[in-house]
Tab-separated table of C-alpha atoms in Angstrom:
chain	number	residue	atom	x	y	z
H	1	UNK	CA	93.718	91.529	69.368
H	2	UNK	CA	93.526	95.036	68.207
H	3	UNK	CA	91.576	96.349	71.663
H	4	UNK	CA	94.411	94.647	73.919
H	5	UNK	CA	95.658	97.978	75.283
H	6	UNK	CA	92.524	99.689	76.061
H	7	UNK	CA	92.044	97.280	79.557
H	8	UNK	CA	92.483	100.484	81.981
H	9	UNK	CA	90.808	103.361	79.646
H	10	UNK	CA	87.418	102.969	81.439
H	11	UNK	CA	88.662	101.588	84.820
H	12	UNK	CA	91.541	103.844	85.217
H	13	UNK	CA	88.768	106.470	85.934
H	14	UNK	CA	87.396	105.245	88.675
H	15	UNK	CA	90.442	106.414	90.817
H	16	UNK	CA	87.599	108.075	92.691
H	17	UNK	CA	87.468	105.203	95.434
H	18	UNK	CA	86.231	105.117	99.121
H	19	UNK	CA	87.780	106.615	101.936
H	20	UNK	CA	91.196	108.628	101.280
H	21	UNK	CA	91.985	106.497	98.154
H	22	UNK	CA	93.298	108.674	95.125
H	23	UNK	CA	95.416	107.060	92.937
H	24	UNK	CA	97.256	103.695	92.200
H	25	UNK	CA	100.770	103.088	90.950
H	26	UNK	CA	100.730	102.291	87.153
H	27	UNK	CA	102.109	98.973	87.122
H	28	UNK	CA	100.038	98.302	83.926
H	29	UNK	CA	103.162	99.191	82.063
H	30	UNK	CA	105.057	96.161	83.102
H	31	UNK	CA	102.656	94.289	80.345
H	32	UNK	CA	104.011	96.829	77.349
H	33	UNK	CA	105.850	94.776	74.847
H	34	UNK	CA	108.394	97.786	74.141
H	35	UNK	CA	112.223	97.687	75.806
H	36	UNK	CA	111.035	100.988	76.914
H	37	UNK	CA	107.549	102.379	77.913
H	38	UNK	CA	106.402	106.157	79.570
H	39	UNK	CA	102.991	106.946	80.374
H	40	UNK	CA	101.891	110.191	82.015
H	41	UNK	CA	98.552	111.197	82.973
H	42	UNK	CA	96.644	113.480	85.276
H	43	UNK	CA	93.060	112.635	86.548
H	44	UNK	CA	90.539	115.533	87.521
H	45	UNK	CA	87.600	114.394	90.256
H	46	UNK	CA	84.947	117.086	91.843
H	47	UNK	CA	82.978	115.556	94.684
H	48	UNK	CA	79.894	117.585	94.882
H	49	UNK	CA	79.320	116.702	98.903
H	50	UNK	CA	78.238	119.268	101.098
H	51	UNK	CA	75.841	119.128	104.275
H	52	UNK	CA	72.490	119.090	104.239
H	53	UNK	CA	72.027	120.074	107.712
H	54	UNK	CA	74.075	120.593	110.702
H	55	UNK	CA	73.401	119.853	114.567
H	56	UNK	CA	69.459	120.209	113.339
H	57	UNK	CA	70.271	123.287	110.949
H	58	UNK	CA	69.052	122.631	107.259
H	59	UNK	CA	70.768	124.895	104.173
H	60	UNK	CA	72.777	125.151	101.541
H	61	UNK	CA	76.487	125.244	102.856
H	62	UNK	CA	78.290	124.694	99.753
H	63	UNK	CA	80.724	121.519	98.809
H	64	UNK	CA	83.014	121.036	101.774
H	65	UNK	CA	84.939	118.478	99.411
H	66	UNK	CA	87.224	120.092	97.832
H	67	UNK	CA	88.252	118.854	93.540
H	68	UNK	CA	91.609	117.835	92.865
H	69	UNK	CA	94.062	116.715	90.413
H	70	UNK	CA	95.992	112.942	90.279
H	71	UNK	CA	99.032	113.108	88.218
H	72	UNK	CA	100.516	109.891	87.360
H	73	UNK	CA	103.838	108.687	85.996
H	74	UNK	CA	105.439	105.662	85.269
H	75	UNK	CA	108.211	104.277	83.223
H	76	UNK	CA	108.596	100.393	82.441
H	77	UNK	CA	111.614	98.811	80.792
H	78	UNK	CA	113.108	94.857	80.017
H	79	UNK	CA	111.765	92.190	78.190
H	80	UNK	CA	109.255	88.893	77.776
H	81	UNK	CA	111.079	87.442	80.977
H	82	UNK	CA	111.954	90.201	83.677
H	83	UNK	CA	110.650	93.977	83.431
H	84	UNK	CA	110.571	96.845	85.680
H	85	UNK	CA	108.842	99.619	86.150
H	86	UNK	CA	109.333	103.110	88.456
H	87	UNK	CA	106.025	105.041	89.467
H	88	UNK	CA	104.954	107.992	90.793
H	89	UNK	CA	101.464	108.622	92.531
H	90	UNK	CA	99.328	110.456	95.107
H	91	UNK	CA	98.175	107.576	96.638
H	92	UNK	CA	95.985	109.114	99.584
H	93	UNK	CA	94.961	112.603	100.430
H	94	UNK	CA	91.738	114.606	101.490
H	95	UNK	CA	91.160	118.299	101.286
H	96	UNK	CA	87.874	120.043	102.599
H	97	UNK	CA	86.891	123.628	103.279
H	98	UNK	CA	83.973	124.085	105.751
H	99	UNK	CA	83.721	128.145	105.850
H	100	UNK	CA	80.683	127.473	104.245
H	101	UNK	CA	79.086	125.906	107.334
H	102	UNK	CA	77.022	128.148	109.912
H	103	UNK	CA	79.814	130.554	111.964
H	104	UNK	CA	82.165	129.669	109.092
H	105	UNK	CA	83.559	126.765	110.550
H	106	UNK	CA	82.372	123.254	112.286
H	107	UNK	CA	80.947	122.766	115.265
H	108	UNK	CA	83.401	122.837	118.121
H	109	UNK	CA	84.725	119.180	119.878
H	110	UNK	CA	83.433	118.226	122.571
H	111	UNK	CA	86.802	118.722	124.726
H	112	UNK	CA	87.536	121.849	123.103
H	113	UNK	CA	86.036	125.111	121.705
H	114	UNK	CA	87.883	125.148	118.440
H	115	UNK	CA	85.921	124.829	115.192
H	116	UNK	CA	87.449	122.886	112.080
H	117	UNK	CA	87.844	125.877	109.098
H	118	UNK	CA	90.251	123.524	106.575
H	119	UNK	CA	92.521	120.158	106.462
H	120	UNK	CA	94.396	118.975	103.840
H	121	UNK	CA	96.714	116.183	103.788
H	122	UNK	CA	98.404	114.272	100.946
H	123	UNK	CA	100.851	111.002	100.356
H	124	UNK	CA	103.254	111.007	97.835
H	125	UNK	CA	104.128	107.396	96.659
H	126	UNK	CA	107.318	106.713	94.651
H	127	UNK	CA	107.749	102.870	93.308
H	128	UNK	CA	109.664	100.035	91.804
H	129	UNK	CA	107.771	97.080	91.130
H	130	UNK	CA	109.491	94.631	89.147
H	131	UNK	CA	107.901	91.186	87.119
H	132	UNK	CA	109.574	87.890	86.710
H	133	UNK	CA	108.081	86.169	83.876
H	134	UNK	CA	107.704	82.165	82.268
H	135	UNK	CA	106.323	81.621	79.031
H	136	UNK	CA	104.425	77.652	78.459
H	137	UNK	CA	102.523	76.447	75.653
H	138	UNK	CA	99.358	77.766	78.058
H	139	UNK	CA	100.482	81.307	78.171
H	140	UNK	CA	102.663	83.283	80.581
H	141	UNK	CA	102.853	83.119	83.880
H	142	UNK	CA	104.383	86.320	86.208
H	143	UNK	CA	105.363	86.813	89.459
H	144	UNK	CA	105.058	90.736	90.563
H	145	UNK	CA	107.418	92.117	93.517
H	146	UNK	CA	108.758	95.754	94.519
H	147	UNK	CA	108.717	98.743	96.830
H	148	UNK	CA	107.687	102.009	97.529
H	149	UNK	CA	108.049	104.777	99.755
H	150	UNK	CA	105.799	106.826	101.153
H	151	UNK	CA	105.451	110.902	103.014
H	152	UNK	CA	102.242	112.100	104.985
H	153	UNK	CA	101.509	116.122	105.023
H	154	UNK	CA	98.997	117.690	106.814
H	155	UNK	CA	98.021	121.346	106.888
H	156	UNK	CA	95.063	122.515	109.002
H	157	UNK	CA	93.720	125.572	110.072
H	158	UNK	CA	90.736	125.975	112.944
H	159	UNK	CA	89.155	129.001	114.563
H	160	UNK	CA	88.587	129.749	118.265
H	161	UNK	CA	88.866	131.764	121.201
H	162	UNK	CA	91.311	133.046	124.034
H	163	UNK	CA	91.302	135.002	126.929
H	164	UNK	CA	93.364	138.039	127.032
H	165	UNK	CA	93.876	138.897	130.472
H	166	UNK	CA	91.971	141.442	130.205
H	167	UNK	CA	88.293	143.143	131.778
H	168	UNK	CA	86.332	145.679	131.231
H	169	UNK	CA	86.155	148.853	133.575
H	170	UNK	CA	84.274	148.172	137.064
H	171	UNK	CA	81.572	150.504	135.657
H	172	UNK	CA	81.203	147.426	132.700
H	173	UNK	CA	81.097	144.693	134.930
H	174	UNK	CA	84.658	143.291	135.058
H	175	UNK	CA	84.134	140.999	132.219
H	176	UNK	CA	86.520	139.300	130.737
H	177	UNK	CA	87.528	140.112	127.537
H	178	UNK	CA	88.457	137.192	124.482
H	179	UNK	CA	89.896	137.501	121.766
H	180	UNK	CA	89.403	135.489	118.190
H	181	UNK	CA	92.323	133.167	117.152
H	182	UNK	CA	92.992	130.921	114.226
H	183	UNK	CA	95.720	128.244	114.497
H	184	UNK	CA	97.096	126.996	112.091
H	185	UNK	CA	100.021	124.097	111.784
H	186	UNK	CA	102.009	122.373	108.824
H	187	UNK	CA	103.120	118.772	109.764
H	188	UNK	CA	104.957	116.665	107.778
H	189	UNK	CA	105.854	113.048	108.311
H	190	UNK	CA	109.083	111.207	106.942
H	191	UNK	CA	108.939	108.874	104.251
H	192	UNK	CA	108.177	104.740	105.189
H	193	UNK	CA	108.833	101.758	103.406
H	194	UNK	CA	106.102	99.781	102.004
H	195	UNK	CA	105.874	96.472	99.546
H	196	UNK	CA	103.679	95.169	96.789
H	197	UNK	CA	103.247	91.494	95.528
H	198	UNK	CA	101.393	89.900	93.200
H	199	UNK	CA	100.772	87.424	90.128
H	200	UNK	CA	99.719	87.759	86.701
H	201	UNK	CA	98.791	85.460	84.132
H	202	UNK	CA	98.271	86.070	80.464
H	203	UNK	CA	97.248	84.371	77.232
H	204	UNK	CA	97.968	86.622	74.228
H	205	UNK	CA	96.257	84.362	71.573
H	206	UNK	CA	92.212	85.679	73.440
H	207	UNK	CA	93.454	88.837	74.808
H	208	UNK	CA	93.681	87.111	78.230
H	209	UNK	CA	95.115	88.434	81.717
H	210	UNK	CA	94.202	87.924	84.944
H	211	UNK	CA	96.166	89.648	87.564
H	212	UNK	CA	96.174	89.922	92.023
H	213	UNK	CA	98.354	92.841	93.705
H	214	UNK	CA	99.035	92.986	96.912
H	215	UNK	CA	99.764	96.401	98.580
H	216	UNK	CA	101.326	96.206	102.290
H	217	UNK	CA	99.938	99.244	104.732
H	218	UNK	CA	102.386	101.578	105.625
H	219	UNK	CA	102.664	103.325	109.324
H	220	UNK	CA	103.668	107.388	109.833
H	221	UNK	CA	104.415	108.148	113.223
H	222	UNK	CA	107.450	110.535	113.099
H	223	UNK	CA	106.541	114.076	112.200
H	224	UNK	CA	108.167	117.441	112.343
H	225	UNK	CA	105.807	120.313	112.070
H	226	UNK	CA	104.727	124.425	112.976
H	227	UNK	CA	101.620	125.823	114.343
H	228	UNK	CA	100.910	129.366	115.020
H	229	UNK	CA	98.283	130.928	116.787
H	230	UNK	CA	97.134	134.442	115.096
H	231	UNK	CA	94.702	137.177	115.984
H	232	UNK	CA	91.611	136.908	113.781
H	233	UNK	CA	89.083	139.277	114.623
H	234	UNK	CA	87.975	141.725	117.543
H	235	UNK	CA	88.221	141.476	120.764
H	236	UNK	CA	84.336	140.680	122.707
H	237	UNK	CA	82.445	139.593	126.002
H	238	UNK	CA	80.000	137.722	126.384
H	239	UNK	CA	76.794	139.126	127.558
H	240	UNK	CA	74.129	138.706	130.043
H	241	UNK	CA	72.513	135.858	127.584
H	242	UNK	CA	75.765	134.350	126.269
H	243	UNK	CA	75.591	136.603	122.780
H	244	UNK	CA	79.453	138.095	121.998
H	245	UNK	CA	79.800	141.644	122.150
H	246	UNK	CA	82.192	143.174	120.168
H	247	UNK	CA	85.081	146.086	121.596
H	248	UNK	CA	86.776	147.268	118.333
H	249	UNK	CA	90.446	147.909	118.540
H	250	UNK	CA	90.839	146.608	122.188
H	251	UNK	CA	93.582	144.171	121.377
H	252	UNK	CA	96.085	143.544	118.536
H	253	UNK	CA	94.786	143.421	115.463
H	254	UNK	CA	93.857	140.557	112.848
H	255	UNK	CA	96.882	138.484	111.484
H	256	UNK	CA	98.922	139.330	114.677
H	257	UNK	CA	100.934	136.195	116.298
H	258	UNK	CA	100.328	135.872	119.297
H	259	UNK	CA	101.956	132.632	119.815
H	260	UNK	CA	104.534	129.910	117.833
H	261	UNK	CA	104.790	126.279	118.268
H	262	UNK	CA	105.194	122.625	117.202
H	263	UNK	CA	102.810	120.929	115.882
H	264	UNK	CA	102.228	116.927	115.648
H	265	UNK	CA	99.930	114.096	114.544
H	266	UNK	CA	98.899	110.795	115.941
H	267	UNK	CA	100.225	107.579	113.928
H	268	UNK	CA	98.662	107.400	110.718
H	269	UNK	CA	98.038	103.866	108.831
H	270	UNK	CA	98.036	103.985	105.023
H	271	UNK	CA	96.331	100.550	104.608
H	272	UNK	CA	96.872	97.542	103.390
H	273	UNK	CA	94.818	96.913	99.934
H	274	UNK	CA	94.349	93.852	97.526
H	275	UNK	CA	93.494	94.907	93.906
H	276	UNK	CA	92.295	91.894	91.238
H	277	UNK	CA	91.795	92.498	87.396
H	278	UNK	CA	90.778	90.868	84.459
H	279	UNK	CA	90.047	91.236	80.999
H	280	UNK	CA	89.781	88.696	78.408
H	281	UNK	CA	88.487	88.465	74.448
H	282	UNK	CA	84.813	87.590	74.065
H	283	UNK	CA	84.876	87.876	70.468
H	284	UNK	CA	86.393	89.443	67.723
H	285	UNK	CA	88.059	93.323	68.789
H	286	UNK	CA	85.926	93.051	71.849
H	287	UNK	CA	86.769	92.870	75.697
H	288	UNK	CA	85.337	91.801	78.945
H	289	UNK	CA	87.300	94.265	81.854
H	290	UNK	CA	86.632	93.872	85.439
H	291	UNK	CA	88.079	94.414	88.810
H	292	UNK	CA	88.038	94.014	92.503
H	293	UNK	CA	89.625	96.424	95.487
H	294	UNK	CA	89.397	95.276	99.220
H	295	UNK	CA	90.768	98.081	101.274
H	296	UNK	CA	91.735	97.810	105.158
H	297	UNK	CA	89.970	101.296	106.313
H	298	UNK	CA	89.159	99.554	109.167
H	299	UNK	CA	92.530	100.226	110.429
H	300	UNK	CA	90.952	104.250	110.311
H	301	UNK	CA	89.806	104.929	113.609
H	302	UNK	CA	90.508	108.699	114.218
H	303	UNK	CA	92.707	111.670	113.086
H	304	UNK	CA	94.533	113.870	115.872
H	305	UNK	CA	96.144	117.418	115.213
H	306	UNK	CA	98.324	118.573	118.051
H	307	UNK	CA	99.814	121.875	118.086
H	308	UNK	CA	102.571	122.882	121.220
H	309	UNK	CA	102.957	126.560	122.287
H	310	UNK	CA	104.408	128.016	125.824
H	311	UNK	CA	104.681	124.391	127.097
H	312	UNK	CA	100.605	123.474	126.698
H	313	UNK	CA	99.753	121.386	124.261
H	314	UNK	CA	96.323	121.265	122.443
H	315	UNK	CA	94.501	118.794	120.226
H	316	UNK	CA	91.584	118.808	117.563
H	317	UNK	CA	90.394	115.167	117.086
H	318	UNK	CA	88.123	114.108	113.829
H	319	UNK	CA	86.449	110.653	114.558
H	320	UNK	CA	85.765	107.952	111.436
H	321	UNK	CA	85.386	104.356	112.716
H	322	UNK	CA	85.503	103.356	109.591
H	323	UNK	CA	84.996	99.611	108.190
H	324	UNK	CA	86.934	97.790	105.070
H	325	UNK	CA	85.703	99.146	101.683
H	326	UNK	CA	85.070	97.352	98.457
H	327	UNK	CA	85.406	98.311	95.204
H	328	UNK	CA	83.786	96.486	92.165
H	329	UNK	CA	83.945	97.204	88.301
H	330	UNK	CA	82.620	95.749	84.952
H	331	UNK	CA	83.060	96.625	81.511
H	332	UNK	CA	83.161	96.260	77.535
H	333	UNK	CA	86.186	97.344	75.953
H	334	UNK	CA	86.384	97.783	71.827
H	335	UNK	CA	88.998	98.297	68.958
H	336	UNK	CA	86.816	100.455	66.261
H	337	UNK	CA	89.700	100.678	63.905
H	338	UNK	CA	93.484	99.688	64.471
H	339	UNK	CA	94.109	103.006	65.487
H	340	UNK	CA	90.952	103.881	67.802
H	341	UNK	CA	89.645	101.605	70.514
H	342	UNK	CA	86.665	102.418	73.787
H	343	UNK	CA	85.418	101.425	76.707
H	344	UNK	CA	82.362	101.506	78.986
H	345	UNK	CA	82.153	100.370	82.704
H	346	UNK	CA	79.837	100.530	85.405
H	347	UNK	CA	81.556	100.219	89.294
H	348	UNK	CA	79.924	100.394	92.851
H	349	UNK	CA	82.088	101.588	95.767
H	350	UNK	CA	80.724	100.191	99.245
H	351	UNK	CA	80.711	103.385	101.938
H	352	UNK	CA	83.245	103.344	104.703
H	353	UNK	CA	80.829	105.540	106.849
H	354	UNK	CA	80.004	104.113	110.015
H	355	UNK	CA	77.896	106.866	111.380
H	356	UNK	CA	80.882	108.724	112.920
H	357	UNK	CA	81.217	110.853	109.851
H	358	UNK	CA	79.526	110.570	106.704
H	359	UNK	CA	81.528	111.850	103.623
H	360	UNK	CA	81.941	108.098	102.020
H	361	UNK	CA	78.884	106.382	101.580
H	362	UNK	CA	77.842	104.406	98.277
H	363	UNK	CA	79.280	105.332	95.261
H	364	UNK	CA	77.493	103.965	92.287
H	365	UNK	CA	79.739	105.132	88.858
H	366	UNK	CA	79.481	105.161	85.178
H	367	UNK	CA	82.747	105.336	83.156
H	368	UNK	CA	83.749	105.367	79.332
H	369	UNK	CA	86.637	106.302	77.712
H	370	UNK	CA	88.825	106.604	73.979
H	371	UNK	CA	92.101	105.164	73.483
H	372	UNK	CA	93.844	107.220	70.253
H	373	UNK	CA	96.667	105.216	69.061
H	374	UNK	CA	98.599	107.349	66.210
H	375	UNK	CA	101.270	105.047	65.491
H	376	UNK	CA	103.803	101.964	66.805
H	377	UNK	CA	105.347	104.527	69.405
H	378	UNK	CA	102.723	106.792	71.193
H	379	UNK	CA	99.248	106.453	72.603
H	380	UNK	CA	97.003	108.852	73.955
H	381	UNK	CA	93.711	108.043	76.240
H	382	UNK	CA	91.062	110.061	77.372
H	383	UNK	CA	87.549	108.666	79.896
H	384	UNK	CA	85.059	110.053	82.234
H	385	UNK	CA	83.291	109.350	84.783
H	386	UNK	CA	80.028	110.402	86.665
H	387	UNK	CA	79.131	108.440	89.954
H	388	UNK	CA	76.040	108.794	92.299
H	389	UNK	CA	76.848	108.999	95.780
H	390	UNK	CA	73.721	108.035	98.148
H	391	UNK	CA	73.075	109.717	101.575
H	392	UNK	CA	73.938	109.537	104.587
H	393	UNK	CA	74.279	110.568	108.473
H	394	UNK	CA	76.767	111.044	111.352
H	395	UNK	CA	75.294	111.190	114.813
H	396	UNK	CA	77.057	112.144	118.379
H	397	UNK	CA	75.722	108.820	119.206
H	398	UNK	CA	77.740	106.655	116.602
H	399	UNK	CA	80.964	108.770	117.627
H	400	UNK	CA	80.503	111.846	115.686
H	401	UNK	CA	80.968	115.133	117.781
H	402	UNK	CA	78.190	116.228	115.894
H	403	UNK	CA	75.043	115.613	114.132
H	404	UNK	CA	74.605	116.035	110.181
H	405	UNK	CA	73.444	114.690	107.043
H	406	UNK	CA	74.226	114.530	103.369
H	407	UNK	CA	71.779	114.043	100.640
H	408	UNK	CA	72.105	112.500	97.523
H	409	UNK	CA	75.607	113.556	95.809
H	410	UNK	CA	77.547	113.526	92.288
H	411	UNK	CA	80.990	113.226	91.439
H	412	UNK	CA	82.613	114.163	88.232
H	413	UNK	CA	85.864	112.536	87.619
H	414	UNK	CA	88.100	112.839	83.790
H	415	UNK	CA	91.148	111.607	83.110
H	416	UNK	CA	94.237	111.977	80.133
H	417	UNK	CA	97.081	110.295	79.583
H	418	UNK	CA	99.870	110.119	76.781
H	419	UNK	CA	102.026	107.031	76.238
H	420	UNK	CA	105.601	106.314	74.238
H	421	UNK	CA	107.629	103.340	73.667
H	422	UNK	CA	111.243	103.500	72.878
């Protein structure tokens, strides 16, 4: 059947799932029927999400989550029996700027007076995931099996205040004088071992395969990392009613270190995921495509950023109680000509947002996309997707340190991707 490689041009663009999911290892390319297969891609998403309103205050404070770019890579090679293929993926990550909320930053902790400005973190994910194969007169039957290993980096920066030491003259009132800081630390965590395992089962004859993947979680809790502590604005007091007061050019000035460290994380739980696909031939040059993701985000409580300077050590924690998310998709897949095939899908993401935060609520996503394929040896893809994220709120009272809400959201998602077999 003509349309037999077009399975993952709609789905592949729904890499946009809940929680810190970004992309998955393209094992696909175990089922090419070249010695030698190479498919590289890169997927673009832009989640629109911003607040609505923050500790009561209503505005527009921009997106806080930030777009970004999946590349993916993957090489398969062997034969009808026993294949192989290496991968290359960002498998989790998260990256939000909230200068845009009121004072520039978030509200501070309830433990501590600094303010979130920007976190980033990011996985890196290289694989080997090999299939053992047995062809019968009902079709052929695979066993999947391989490892990967897997880095966490963070990079955060948050804004705040510390006493200098100082007071103003007698005549003044003796007040202490603060000073404006912004710390900012780089941790990075070694690479860990994970596993996948799985089954497959395909009959060629009705464009049938059905296939389960098993991904193990992975823990991070060595890390190496730097923090600084920098000068970021003027010196002040506070006043009679609790307003800052500037005093220019009483201290050092902005960008000045004023103090080096270590920085560290708590233990961090990539988790464990099962992914199940489909597709099979429902008439001539025509598809049915679906899937099915469970992910353990249960297993994400909370997020803590340490930083180490002069022997005290300080800590910024981000709360998400999350619970396990679920990711469904359906779609029609079609060869148009021998050389051009589509495909359409609709998915729906179930929110990991318990209340505690409230980026990751339901996702509800169209997708489509073209498969171009030239000749015996290359194949290039192309899809979209646009997804309608609901509302949703955090409250101090379901763990949050603060209350805020976020309205009704889109996400923009597009993906390329060029294949050759040798």
């Amino acid at each position: 059947m003509a349309c037999a490689a077009i399975a993952s041009v709609a789905l592949t663009t729904t890499a946009f799932a809940g929680g810190f999911q970004r992309g998955t290892a393209d094992t696909d390319i175990l089922y090419e029927s070249g010695p030698v297969s190479m498919r590289t891609g890169l997927i673009y998403v832009n989640p629109m999400r911003g607040f609505d309103s923050i500790n009561g205050q209503s505005g527009d404070f921009g997106d806080y989550a930030q777009a970004y770019n999946i590349p993916t890579y993957a090489v398969g090679f062997g034969g009808e029996n026993f294949g192989c293929a290496g991968t290359y993926i960002i498998s989790f990550a998260a990256e939000s700027d909230y200068t845009g909320s009121p004072g520039g930053a978030l509200p501070p902790g309830p433990t501590a007076q600094s303010r979130t400005l920007v976190n980033e973190f990011d996985s890196n994910e290289f694989g080997m995931t090999c299939r053992a194969s047995y062809t019968s007169d009902m079709g052929r039957f695979s066993l999947l099996g391989g490892v990967f290993a897997e880095d966490f980096n963070f990079e955060g920066s948050s804004a705040s205040f510390v006493p200098t030491g100082r007071s103003t003259p007698p005549s003044l009132g003796s007040l202490p004088i603060f000073l404006p800081v912004q710390t900012t630390v780089d941790t990075r965590g070694d690479y860990e071992f994970g596993y996948r395992i799985g089954a497959a089962f395909e009959k060629p004859e009705i464009a049938l395969r059905a296939q389960v993947l098993y991904r193990s979680e992975v823990t991070h809790n060595t890390f190496t990392g730097t923090g600084t502590v920098a000068a970021s604005g003027d010196a002040f007091v506070f006043g009679p009613g609790g307003q800052q007061v500037v005093i220019p050019n009483a201290v050092p000035p902005v960008g000045t270190p004023l103090a080096v460290g270590t920085s560290g994380f708590n233990e961090v739980t990539s988790p464990q995921s099962l992914y199940v696909n489909g597709q099979t031939g429902i008439a001539e040059g025509t598809l049915l495509l679906a899937s099915f993701r469970w992910t353990d985000w249960s297993t994400n409580k909370s997020a803590i950023s340490s930083i180490t300077t002069g022997g005290v050590t300080r800590s910024s924690v981000s709360p998400y109680n999350w619970r396990d998310g679920y990711t469904v998709s359906i779609g029609i897949g079609r060869a148009f000509t021998d050389e051009i095939a589509g495909a359409v899908s609709i998915g729906y993401d179930r929110g990991v947002s318990t209340g505690s935060e409230t980026t990751y609520t339901d996702l509800y996503t169209v997708a489509g996309g073209v498969s171009f394929k030239a000749n015996k040896w290359s194949e290039i893809r192309v899809g979209g997707l646009v997804g309608y994220w609901t509302d949703g709120a955090q409250s101090i009272s379901d763990g949050a340190y603060f209350n805020g809400t976020v309205g009704d959201d889109v996400v923009l998602a597009g993906n390329a991707s060029i294949k050759l077999n040798f």
